[in-house]
XYZ file of C-alpha atoms in Angstrom:
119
model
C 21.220 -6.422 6.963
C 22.485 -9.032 4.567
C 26.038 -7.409 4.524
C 25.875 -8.049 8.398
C 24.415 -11.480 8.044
C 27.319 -13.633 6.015
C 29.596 -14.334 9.055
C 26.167 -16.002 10.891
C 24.314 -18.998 10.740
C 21.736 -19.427 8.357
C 19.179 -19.190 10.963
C 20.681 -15.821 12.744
C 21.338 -14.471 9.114
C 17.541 -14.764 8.284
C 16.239 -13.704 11.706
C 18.338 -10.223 10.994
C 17.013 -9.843 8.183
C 13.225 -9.779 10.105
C 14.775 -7.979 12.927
C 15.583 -5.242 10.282
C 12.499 -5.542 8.771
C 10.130 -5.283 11.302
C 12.219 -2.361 12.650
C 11.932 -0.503 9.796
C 8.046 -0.824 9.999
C 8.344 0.261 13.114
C 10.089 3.307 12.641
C 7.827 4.468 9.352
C 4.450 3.090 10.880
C 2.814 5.032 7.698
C 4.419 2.349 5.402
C 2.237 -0.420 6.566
C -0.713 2.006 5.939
C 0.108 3.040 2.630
C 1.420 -0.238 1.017
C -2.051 -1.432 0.014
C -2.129 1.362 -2.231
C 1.006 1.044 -3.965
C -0.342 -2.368 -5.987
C -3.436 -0.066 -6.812
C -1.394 2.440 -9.165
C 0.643 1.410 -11.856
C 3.538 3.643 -10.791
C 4.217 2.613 -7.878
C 3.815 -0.810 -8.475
C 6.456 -0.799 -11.477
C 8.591 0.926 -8.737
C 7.895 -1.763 -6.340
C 8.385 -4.488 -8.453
C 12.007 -2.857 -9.431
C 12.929 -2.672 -5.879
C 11.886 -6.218 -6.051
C 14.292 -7.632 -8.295
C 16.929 -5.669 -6.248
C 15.982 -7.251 -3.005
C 15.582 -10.556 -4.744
C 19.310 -10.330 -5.818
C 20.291 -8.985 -2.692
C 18.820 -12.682 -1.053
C 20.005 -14.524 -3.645
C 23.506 -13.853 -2.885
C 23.020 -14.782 0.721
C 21.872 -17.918 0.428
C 24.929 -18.388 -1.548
C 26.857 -17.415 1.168
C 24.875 -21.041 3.110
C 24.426 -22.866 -0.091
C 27.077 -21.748 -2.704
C 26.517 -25.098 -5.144
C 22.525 -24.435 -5.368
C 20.591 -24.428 -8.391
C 20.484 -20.716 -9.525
C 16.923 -20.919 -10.765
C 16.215 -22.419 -7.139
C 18.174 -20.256 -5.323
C 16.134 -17.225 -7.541
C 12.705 -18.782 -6.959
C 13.122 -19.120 -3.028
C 14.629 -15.862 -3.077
C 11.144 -14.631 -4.434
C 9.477 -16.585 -1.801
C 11.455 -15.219 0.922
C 11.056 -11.863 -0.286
C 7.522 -11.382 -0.648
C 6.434 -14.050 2.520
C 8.571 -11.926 4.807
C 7.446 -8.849 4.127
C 3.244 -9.113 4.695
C 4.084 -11.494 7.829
C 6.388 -8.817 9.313
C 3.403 -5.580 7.989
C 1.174 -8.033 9.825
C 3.339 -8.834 12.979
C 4.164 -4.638 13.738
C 0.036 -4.807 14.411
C 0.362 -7.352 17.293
C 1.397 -7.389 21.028
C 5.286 -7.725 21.594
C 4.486 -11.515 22.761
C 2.374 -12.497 19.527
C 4.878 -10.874 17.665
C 7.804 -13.101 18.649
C 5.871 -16.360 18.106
C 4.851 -15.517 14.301
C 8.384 -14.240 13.553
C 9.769 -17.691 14.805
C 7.284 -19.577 13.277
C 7.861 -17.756 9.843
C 11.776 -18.021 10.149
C 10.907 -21.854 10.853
C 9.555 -21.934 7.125
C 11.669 -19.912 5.559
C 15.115 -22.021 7.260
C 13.276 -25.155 6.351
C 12.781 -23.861 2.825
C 16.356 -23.054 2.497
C 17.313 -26.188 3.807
C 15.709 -27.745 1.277
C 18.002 -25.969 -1.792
């Protein structure tokens, strides 16, 4: 998603990267079930937290795609909050009607472009 995302606006970059998102939780519906459990073993949540750092990275270098002067430490810390805001909004959203769905997802890009504009 981010590979497809650096020839778009930040806005249309960030809303692919839900779009992805929530599809993937919609194809693997057991994933929102399970992920609770994951921060209850040490295991997985070492795993998790690896995959983080990956996906943090991964964020990081869009945003420096939109904002390629930013503070690194900045551009690593709203990374992080990109990261792990999108992903319990989007678990959350795959629970809803189609038309709630839409509204949270815009309201959460909202934050997250506003964030970014902010860098």
């Amino acid at each position: 998603a981010i590979a497809d995302s650096r020839a778009l606006d930040i806005r249309s970059a960030f809303r692919t990267l839900q779009a992805r998102t929530l599809a993937f939780y919609k194809a693997n519906p057991v994933t929102t079930e399970i992920w609770p459990g994951t921060h209850a073993d040490h295991t997985l949540r070492a795993v998790n937290n690896t995959d983080n750092q990956a996906n943090i990275a991964r964020i990081a270098e869009l945003i420096y795609v939109f904002k390629p002067d930013a503070d690194p430490d900045l551009v690593r810390k709203t990374a992080m909050l990109v990261l792990i805001t999108t992903a319990p909004v989007i678990r959350y959203c795959v629970t809803l009607p189609d038309n709630l769905t839409e509204g949270i997802l815009d309201l959460h890009l909202d934050q997250v472009v506003f964030t970014l504009s902010s860098i």
